[in-house]
Every structure is written in C-alpha cells, then in structure tokens.
Coordinates of C-alpha atoms in Angstrom, one line a residue:
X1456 CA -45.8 120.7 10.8
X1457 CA -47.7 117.8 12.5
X1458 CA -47.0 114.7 10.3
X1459 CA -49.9 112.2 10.1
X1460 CA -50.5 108.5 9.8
X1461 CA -52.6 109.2 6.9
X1462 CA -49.6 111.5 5.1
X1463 CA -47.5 108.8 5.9
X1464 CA -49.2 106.1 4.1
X1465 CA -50.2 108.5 0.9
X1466 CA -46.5 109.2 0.2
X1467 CA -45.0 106.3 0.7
X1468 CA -47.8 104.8 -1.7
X1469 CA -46.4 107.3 -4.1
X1470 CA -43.1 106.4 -3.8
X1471 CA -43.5 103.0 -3.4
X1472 CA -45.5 103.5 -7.0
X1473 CA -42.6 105.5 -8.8
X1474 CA -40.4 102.4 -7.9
X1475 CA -38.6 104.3 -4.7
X1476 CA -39.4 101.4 -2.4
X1477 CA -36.2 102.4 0.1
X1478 CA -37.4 106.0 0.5
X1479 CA -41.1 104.1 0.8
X1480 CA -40.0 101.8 3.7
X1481 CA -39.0 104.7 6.0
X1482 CA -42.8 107.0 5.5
X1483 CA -44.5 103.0 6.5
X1484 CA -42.0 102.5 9.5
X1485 CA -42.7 106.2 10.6
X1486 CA -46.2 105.8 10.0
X1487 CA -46.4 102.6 12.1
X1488 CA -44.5 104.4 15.0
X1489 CA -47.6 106.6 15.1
X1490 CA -50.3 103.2 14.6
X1491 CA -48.1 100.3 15.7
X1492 CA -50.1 96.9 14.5
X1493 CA -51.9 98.6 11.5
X1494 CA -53.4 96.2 9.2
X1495 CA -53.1 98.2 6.8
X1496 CA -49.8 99.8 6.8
X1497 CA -47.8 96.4 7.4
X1498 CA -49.2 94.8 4.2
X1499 CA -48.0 97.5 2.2
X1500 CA -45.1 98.0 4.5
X1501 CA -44.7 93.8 3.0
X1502 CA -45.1 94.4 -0.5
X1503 CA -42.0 97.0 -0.5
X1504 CA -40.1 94.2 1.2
X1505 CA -40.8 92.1 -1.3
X1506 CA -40.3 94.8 -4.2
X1507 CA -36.7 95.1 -2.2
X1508 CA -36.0 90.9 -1.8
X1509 CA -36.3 91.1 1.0
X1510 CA -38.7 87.7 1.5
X1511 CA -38.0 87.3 5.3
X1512 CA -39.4 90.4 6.4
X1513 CA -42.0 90.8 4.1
X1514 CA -43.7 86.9 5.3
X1515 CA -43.0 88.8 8.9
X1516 CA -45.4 91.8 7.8
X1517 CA -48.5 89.5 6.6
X1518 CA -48.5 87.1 9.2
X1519 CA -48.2 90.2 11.9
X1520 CA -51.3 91.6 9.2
X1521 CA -53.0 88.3 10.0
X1522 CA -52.7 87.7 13.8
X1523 CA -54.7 91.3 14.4
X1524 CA -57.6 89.6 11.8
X1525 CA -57.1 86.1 10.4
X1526 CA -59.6 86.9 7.7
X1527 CA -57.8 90.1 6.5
X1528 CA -58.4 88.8 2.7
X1529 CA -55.3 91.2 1.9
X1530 CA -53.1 89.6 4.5
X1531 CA -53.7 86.5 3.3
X1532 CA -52.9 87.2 -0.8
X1533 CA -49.7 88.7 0.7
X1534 CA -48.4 85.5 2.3
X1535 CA -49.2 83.6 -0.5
X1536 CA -47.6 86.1 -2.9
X1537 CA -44.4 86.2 -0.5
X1538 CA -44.6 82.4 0.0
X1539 CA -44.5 82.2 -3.8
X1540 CA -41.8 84.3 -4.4
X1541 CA -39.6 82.0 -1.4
X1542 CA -40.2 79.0 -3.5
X1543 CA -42.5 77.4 -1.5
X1544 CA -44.9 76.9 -3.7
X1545 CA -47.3 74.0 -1.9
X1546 CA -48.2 76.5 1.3
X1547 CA -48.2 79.7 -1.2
X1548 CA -51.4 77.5 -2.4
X1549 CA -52.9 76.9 0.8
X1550 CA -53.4 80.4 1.0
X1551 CA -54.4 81.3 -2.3
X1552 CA -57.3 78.4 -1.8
X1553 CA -57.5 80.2 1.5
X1554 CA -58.6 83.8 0.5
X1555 CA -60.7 82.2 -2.4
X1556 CA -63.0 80.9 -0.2
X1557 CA -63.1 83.9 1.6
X1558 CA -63.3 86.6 -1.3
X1559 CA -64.5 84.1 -4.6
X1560 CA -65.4 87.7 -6.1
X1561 CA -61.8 88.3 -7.2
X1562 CA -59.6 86.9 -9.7
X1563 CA -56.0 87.4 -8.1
X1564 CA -56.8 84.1 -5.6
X1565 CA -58.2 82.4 -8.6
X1566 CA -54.9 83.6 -10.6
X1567 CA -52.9 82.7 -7.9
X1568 CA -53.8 78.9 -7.7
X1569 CA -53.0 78.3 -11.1
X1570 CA -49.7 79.7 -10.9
X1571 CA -49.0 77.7 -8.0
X1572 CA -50.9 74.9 -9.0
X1573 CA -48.3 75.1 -12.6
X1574 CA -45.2 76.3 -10.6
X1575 CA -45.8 72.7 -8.4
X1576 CA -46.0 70.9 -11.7
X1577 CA -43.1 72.6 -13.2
X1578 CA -40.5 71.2 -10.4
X1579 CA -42.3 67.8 -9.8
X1580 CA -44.0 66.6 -13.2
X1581 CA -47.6 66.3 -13.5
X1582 CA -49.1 63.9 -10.3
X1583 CA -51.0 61.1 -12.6
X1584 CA -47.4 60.3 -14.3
X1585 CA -45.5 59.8 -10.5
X1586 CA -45.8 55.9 -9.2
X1587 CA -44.9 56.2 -5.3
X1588 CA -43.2 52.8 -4.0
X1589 CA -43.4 52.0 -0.5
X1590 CA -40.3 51.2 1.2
X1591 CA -39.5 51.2 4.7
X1592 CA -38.2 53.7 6.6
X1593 CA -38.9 55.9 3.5
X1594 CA -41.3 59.3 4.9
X1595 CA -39.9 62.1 3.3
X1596 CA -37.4 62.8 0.0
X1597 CA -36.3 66.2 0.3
X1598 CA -36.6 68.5 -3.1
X1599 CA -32.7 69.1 -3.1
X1600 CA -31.9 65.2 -3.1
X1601 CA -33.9 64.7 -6.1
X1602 CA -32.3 67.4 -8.1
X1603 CA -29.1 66.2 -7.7
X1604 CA -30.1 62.9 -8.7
X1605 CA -31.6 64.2 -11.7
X1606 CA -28.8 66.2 -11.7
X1607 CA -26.3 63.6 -11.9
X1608 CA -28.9 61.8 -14.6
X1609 CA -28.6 64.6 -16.7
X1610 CA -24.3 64.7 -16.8
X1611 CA -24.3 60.9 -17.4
X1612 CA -26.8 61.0 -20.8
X1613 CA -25.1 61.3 -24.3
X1614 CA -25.7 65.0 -25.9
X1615 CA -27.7 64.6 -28.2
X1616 CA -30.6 63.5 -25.1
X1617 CA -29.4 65.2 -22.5
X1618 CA -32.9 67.6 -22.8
X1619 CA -35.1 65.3 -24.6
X1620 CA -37.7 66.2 -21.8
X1621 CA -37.3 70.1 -22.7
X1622 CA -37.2 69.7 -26.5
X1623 CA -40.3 68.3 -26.7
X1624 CA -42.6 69.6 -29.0
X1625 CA -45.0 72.1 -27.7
X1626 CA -47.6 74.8 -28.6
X1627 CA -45.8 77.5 -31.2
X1628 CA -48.5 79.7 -29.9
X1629 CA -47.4 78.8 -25.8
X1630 CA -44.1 79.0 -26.7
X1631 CA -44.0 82.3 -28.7
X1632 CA -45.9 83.8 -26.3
X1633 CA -43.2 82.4 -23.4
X1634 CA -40.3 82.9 -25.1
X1635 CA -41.4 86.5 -26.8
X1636 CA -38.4 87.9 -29.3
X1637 CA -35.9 84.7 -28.8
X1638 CA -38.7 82.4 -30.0
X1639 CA -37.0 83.4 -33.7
X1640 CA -33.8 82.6 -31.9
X1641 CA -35.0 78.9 -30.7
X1642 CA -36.9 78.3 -34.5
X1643 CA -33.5 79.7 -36.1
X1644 CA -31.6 76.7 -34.1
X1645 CA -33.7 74.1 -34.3
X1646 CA -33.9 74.8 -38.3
X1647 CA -30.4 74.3 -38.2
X1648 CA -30.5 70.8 -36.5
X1649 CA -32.7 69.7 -39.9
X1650 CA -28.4 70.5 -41.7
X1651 CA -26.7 66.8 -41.1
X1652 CA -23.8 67.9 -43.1
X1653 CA -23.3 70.9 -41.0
X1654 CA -24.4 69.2 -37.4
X1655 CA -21.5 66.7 -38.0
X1656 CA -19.3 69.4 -38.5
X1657 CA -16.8 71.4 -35.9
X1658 CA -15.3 74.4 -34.9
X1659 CA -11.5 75.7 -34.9
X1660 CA -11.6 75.1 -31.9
X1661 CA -12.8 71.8 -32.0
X1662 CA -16.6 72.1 -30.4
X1663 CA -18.9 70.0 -32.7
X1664 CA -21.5 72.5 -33.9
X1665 CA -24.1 70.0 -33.1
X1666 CA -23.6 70.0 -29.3
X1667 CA -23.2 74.1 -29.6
X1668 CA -27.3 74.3 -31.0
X1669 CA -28.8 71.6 -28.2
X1670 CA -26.9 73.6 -25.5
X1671 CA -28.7 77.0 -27.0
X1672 CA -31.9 75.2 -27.4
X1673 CA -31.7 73.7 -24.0
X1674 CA -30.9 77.0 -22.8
X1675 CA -33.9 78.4 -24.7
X1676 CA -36.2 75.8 -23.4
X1677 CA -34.6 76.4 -19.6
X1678 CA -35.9 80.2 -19.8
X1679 CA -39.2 79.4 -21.2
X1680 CA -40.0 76.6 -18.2
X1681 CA -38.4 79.4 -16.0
X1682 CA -40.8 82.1 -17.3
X1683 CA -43.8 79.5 -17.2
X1684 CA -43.4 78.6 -13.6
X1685 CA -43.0 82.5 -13.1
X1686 CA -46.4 83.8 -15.2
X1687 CA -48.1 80.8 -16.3
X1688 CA -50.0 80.9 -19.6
X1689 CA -53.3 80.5 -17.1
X1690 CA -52.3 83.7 -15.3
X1691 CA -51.4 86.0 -18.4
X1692 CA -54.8 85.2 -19.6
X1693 CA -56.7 86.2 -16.3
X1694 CA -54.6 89.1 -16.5
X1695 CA -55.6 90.1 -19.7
X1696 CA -58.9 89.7 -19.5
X1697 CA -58.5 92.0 -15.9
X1698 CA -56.9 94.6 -17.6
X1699 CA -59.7 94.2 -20.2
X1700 CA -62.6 94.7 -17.5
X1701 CA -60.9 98.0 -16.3
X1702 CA -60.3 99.7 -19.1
X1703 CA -64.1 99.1 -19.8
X1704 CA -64.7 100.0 -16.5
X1705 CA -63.0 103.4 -16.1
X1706 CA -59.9 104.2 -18.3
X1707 CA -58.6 106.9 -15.5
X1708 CA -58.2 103.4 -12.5
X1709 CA -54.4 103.9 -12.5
X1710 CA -54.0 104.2 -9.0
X1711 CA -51.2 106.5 -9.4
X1712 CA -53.0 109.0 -11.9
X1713 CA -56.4 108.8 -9.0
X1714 CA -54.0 109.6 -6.1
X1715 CA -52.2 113.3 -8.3
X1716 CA -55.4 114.4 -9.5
X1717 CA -57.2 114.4 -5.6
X1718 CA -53.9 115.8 -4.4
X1719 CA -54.3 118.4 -6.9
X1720 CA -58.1 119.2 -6.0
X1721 CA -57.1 119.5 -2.5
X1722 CA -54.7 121.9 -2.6
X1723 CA -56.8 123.7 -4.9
X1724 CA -60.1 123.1 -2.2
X1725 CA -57.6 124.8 0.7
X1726 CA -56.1 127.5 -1.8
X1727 CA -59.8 128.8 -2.9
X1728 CA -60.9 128.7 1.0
X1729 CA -57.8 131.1 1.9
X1730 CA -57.8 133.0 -0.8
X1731 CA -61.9 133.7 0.7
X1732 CA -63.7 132.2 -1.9
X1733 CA -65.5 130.0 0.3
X1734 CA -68.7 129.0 -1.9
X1735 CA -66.6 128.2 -4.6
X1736 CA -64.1 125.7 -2.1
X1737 CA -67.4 124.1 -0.9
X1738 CA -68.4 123.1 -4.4
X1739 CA -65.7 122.0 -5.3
X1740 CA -65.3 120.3 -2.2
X1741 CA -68.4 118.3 -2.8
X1742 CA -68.1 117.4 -5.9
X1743 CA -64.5 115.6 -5.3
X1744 CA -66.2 114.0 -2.0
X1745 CA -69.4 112.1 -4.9
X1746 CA -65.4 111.0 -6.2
X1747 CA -64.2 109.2 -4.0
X1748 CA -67.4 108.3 -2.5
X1749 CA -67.6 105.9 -6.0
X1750 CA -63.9 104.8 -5.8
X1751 CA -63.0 101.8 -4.3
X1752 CA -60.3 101.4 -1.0
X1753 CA -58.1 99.3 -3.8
X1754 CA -57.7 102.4 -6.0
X1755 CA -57.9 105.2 -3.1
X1756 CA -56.0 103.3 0.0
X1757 CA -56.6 106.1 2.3
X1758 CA -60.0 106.8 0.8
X1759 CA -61.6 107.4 4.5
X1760 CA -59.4 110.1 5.7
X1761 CA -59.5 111.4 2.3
X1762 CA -64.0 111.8 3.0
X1763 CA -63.4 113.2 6.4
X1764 CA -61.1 116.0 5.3
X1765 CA -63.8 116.4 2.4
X1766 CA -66.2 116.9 5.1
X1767 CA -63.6 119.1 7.2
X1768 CA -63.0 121.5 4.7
X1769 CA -67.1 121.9 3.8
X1770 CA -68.1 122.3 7.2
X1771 CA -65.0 125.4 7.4
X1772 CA -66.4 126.7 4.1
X1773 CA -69.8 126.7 5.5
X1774 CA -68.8 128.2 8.7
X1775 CA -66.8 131.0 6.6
X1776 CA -70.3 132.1 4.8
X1777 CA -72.4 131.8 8.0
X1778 CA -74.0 128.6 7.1
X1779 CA -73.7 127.5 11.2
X1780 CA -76.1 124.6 11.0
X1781 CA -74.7 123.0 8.0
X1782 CA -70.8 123.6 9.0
X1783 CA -72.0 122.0 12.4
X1784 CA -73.4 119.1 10.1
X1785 CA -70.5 119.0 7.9
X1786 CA -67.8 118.4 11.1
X1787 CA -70.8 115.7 12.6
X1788 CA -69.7 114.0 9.3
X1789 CA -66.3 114.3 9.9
X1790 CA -66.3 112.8 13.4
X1791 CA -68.2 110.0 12.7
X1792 CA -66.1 108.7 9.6
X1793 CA -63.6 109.0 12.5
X1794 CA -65.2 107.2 14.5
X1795 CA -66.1 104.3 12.2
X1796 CA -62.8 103.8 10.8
X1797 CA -60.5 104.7 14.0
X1798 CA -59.0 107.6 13.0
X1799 CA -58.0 109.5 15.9
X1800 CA -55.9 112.6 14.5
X1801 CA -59.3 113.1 12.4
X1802 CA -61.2 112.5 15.4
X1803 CA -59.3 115.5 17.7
X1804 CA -60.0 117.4 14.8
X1805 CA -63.5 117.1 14.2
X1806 CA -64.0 117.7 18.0
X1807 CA -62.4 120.7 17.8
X1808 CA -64.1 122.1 14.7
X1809 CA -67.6 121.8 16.5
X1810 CA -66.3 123.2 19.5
X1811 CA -65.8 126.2 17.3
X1812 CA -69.6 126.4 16.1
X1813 CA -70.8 125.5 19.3
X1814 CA -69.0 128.8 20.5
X1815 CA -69.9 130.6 18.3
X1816 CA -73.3 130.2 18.4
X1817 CA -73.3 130.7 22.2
X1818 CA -73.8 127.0 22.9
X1819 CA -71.4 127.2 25.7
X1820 CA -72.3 124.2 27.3
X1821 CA -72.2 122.2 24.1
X1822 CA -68.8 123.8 23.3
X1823 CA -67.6 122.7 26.4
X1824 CA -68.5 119.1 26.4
X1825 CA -67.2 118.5 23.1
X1826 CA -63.6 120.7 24.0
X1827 CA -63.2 118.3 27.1
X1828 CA -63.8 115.2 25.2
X1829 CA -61.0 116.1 23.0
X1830 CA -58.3 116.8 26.0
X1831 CA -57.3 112.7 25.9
X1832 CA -56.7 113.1 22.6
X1833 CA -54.2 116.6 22.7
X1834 CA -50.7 115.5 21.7
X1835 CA -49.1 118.5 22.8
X1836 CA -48.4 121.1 25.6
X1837 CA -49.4 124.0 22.7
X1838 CA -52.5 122.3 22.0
X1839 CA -53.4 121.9 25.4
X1840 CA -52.7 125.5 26.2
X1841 CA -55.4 126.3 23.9
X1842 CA -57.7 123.9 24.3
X1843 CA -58.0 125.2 27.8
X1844 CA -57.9 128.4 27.2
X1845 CA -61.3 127.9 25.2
X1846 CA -62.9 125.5 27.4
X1847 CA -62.2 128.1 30.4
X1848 CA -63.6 131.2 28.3
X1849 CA -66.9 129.4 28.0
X1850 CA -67.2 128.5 31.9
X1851 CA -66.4 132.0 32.2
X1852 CA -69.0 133.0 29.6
X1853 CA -71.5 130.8 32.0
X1854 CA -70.3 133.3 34.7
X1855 CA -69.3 130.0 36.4
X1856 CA -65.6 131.7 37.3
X1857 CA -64.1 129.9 39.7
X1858 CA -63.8 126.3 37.3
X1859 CA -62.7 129.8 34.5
X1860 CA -60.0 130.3 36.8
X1861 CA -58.8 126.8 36.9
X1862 CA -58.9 125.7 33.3
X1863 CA -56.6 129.4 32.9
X1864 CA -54.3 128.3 35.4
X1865 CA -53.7 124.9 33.3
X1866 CA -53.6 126.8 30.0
X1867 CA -50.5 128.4 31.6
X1868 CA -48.7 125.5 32.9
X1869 CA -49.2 123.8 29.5
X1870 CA -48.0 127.2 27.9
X1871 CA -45.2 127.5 30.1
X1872 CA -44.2 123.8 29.6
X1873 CA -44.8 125.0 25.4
X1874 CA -42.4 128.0 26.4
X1875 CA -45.0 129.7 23.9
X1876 CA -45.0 133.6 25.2
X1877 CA -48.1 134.5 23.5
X1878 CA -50.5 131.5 25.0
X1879 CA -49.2 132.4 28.3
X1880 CA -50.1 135.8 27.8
X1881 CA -54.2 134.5 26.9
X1882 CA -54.0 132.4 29.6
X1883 CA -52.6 135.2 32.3
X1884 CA -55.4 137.3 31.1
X1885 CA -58.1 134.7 31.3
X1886 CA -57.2 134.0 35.1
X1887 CA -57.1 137.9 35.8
X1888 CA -60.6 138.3 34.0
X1889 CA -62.0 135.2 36.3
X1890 CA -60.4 136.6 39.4
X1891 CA -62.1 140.2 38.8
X1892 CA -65.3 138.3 39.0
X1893 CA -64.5 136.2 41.3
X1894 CA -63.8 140.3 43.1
X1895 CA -60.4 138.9 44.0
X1896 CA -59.3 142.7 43.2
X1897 CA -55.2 142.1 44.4
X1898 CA -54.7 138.5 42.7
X1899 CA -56.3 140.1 39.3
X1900 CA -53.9 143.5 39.4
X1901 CA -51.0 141.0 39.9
X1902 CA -52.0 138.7 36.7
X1903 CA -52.6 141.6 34.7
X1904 CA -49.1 143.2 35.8
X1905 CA -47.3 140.0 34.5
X1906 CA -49.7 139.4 31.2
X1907 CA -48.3 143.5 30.5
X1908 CA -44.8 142.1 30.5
X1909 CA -46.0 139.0 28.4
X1910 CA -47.6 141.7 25.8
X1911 CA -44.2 143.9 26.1
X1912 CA -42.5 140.7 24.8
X1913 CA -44.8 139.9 21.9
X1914 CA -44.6 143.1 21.0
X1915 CA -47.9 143.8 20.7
X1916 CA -49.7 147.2 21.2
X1917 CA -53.1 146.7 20.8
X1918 CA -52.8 143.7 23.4
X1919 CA -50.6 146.5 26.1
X1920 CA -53.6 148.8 25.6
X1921 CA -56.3 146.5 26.2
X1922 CA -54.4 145.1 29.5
X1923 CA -53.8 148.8 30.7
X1924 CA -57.2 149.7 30.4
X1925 CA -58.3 146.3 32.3
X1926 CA -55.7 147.6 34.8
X1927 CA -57.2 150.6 35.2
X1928 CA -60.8 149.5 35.9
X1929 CA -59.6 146.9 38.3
X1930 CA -57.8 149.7 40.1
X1931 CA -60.5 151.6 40.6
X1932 CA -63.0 148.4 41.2
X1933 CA -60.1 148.1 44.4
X1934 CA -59.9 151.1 45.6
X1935 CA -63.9 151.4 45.5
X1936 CA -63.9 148.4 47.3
X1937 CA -61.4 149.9 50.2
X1938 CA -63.2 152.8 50.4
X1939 CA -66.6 150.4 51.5
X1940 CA -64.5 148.6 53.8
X1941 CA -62.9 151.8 55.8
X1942 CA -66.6 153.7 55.6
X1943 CA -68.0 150.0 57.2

C-alpha cells in the first residue's frame, strides 16, 4: 500500500500520544523523507526529542522549523520550551517574549515567561536585592563559579544555618501546593525542631538528631525550589484556569479521543461506500466534514488532508448515485484544499478523480487536460501505465489516433518497466485499436497476436474472446483491403 505523508504524521501523533515516542520518531523521519523541510513535521518530530532527552536534536528541529518561516509561532514556543528544558533559561525567555508578540491571543507564551522569568529568579535571587561592583577586568562571572563559591559557603556555615535561606518561612498554601503529600512530612519535622530536649539528643550511632531534621528539611525545601523553578505557582494557575476554559468549551477537546473517533467515521465512510450504500456514505460524509470544519489545526493537526479526503469520498459517493455535476464539484473541492495547503498526494488524486467524471460524461477534452496535468505528479511506472492508457483512450475517442497510438505505446513501456502483465495487455490493445484506424491493417494483427498471449497469461477468457473477435474483423478489414489493391 502507498504510505502517505499525511498517514505518517497521524500515527506517529498517536503514538507519540500513548507515550511510544521511539516508535513515533521513525513514522516523522519517514514522513519527512517524503516532505523533507516540513514545518510542520520537524516541530513535532522536536517535541518527541524532547519527550526522549534528547535536547540537542530537538533545539536542531525548531530552529530548522524556523529558518523555512521565522514567524512559525509554533517554532518559536518549541525553542523556548527546549531552551528551557537545557537550562538556559535567559534565551528560553527571549523567545517566549518573542512569540507573545507575535500570538498575544494565547496563554502558553504568557505561561511561559513567568516560568522563566521565576526559573531566572530561582538560581540568581530576585534583581533589586543584587549590588553589582565595578572592578576591572571584571565582564563576565560564569554561573558554575558562583555555585561553587556558594557552594563552598554553604560547607563552611555551622548546621544549624547552613539553609537559613531555604527555611524561611513561606506561604503554607505555596508550599502545600509545591510540596503536595511530603508537605505533612516537612510540618512533621519542623514540629519536632520546637522538642529541645530531644534536638540535643543523639543516635546509637552517634548523629545528633538535630542535624538529622535540618538535613530532611533542607532536603524538603531543595525539592520544593526544584519543583517551583520547574512549574511555578504562576504557571499552575494559568494552567488551571486553561483546562478550566476547555472543559467549558467542549468536554470531547482531548486530542487523542478527536483523532479515534474521525478514524472510526472514516473507516465507517469507506466501509458503507463499498458495501454500495453510497447516500448513506455521503451523509455521513458530510456531516464529519461541518466537524472538523469547527475544529481547530491544534486539536486535528492534519485537519486539511482530513477535509480533502471528506470531499474525496463525497464526490465518489456522488459519482456512485449518478450525481455527475456534484461529484465533479465535490473533487473541485478536493483539489483546491490541495492546492491551498500543498498537498501533492491529495493533489494527483483529485486530478485523477475528475478525470474520471470528465470521461464519463464524454468531456474528452476536459478529461484529457486534467489526466496530463497529473503525469508530473505519477510516482510510479504502474500509475503511469494507466494514466496513459486513459489519456490515450480519450484522443482515440476524438478519433485523433495517431497521438492514441503514442500515449499506448508509453502505457507499455511504463507497464513493461511495472512488469504488470495485465496493463500491458490494455495498452497492446489500445495501440492495435489506434493502428486499425489509423488502417495500418499488418502492425494491428501483430499487436493483437501478442495482447492474445498477454490475455493467455492473465488467464482471462472473456478478454481472449474479445481479442479474437478483433482479430477476426481486422483480418478480413486486410484482406478487403488486398483485394482493392490487386483489382486496382
């Protein structure tokens, strides 16, 4: 089965969803093979680095996302996110500020600056408390020098303030909603530090039970600036009042749940149209497309291939009831969601699909031009086979036989390339059937011998009959013809 960029990208969303990031990684490489320097693809292609550690490759991914369009909005939260994750915190909120400016309308840039803006805070104190002296030769003081300083500080202070920074008092509220099920474990100790009698006592093994609490409260207080700097108290509360908006919004948003239930109605769409209850497809059809239509491209990410096939599979329902006008409508549709959003497997196919009507409706001429603006986009020697095959039995529908007889000869040479028996017998037939009008009696027998021997191979009967009874008229057209000449 042909696998397409769009396939790609739905299943390794999926998979990338139920946590199988590894398996993900492999449907986005394959899928960029097929669209190298998608915008698209690489960003999610950068989260699953991300999901997998892997920081280098990810940053790779968003700034390749951003040299194709510097204000790719997504592109930019990516870098930041990625940038954030690395540890470098001051450039992660460049780029938050960045895509702010550039999309105010949404809350992760906003959420974004304050956890960087708090992370920044968290390893270098707040900026109105720092005094900067100016000594020579003194530019830069690099982040790691300082913490071993205050590294070195901190072995050389007595115990009982070696965190007197940390134990501060703070919020219960920030803290309990930091520290979650050990804040009873942090109240527990420093209840205990309130016991003189048993602070000044020791162990068997000789620990003073004092210095055992501060190092589990300094501990305590480590994970809850860890967890700050990580999800700030600012960013849990925009989060909140996110997932607050879309619940009110639409309970059914989980991405996940949105992208089951459309694979569900699609397979149902196709199963209803081969099963030849084509009204009943198209409805249904139609009713999914008003969907998606309403969804956004955050909650559907392939939502424009998902309309044109929505318009592919009305336009073949419509063309299954007779409805010619509206199925040539329908595939208009297609190609020009196609066209808009540069999809080109969804572009051959709408070209082919109102070939079809054109053809059927004895546009010819229509049939034709749309058939050879396709032929650039054939992937295949099969589908070029048949592709000329078609476009040749409408120039020979136009009685124009001799470009008939050409298009059949390339059928054959893109059959025979195929190795696909069957096309090779259509396409020795169509240059027999152009050659018989084209009264080139000898050539015609000769095509018709060798598309007998293709037929023989199939096997198929009612094909052998049909070529034998060409055979035979083509005989006799020959011999007529001889006749004429000897009596002239």
């Amino acid at each position: 089965p042909v696998v397409s960029f769009g396939n790609l990208m739905s299943e390794g969303l999926t998979l990338s969803r139920r946590g199988q990031h590894d398996k993900a990684l492999g449907c986005f490489n394959d899928a960029l093979k097929l669209r190298a320097g998608d915008k698209h693809c690489l960003i999610t292609r950068s989260k699953c680095f991300l999901k997998l550690g892997d920081t280098e490759n990810s940053l790779k991914d968003a700034e390749a996302s951003l040299q194709i369009d510097d204000t790719f909005y997504e592109g930019l939260y990516q870098k930041a996110e990625t940038l954030y994750a690395m540890g470098d915190f001051e450039f992660a909120l460049v780029f938050y500020h960045r895509g702010r400016r550039l999309r105010p309308d949404l809350h992760k840039f906003q959420l974004g600056i304050h956890k960087a803006e708090e992370a920044i805070i968290n390893c270098i104190g707040n900026p109105s408390s720092v005094k900067l002296e100016s000594k020579e030769e003194l530019c830069f003081v690099s982040r790691q020098a300082e913490s071993k300083k205050d590294n070195q500080k901190q072995q050389n202070k007595p115990k009982d303030q070696k965190d007197h920074k940390q134990t501060k008092k703070q919020s219960p509220k920030t803290e309990q909603q930091l520290l979650g099920q050990l804040y009873a474990d942090k109240a527990y100790l420093e209840k205990l530090l309130k016991d003189e009698d048993l602070m000044q006592s020791s162990t068997r093994q000789g620990a003073k039970v004092m210095d055992l609490v501060l190092d589990g409260i300094s501990y305590l207080n480590q994970r809850r600036d860890f967890w700050q700097q990580q999800k700030p108290i600012y960013a849990r509360e925009y989060e909140r009042k996110a997932l607050r908006q879309g619940r009110a919004r639409d309970k059914k948003q989980k991405p996940s749940d949105i992208a089951r239930a459309i694979a569900k109605e699609m397979e149902d769409i196709e199963l209803m149209l081969a099963r030849g209850s084509a009204e009943q497809s198209c409805r249904k059809a139609e009713r999914l497309l008003k969907k998606i239509q309403a969804w956004s491209e955050d909650e559907v990410p392939n939502k424009y291939e998902l309309i044109g096939n929505l318009h592919n599979c009305i336009g073949n329902a419509q063309l299954a009831v007779g409805q010619m006008e509206a199925a040539l409508h329908s595939h208009k549709m297609d190609l020009e969601c196609a066209r808009e959003h540069t999809l080109p497997d969804a572009m051959s196919r709408a070209l082919d699909n109102i070939g079809h009507v054109y053809a059927r409706i004895g546009k010819f001429q229509q049939a034709i031009n749309t058939w050879e603006e396709k032929i650039p986009l054939a992937q295949s020697s099969l589908e070029k086979a048949w592709l000329f095959h078609e476009i040749g039995r409408c120039y020979l529908e136009l009685d124009n036989a001799e470009v008939a007889q050409d298009y059949g000869e390339q059928s054959l040479q893109s059959a025979d390339e195929e190795g696909d028996v069957e096309w090779q017998l259509h396409a020795t037939v169509l240059v027999a059937q152009a050659q018989v009008k084209l009264k080139d009696y000898q050539s015609a027998i000769l095509n018709f011998e060798r598309a007998l021997e293709k037929a023989r191979l199939l096997p198929s009967e009612a094909a052998q009959n049909g070529i034998i009874a060409a055979l035979d008229n083509v005989s006799k057209s020959f011999i007529a013809e001889l006749n004429k000449g000897q009596k002239d």
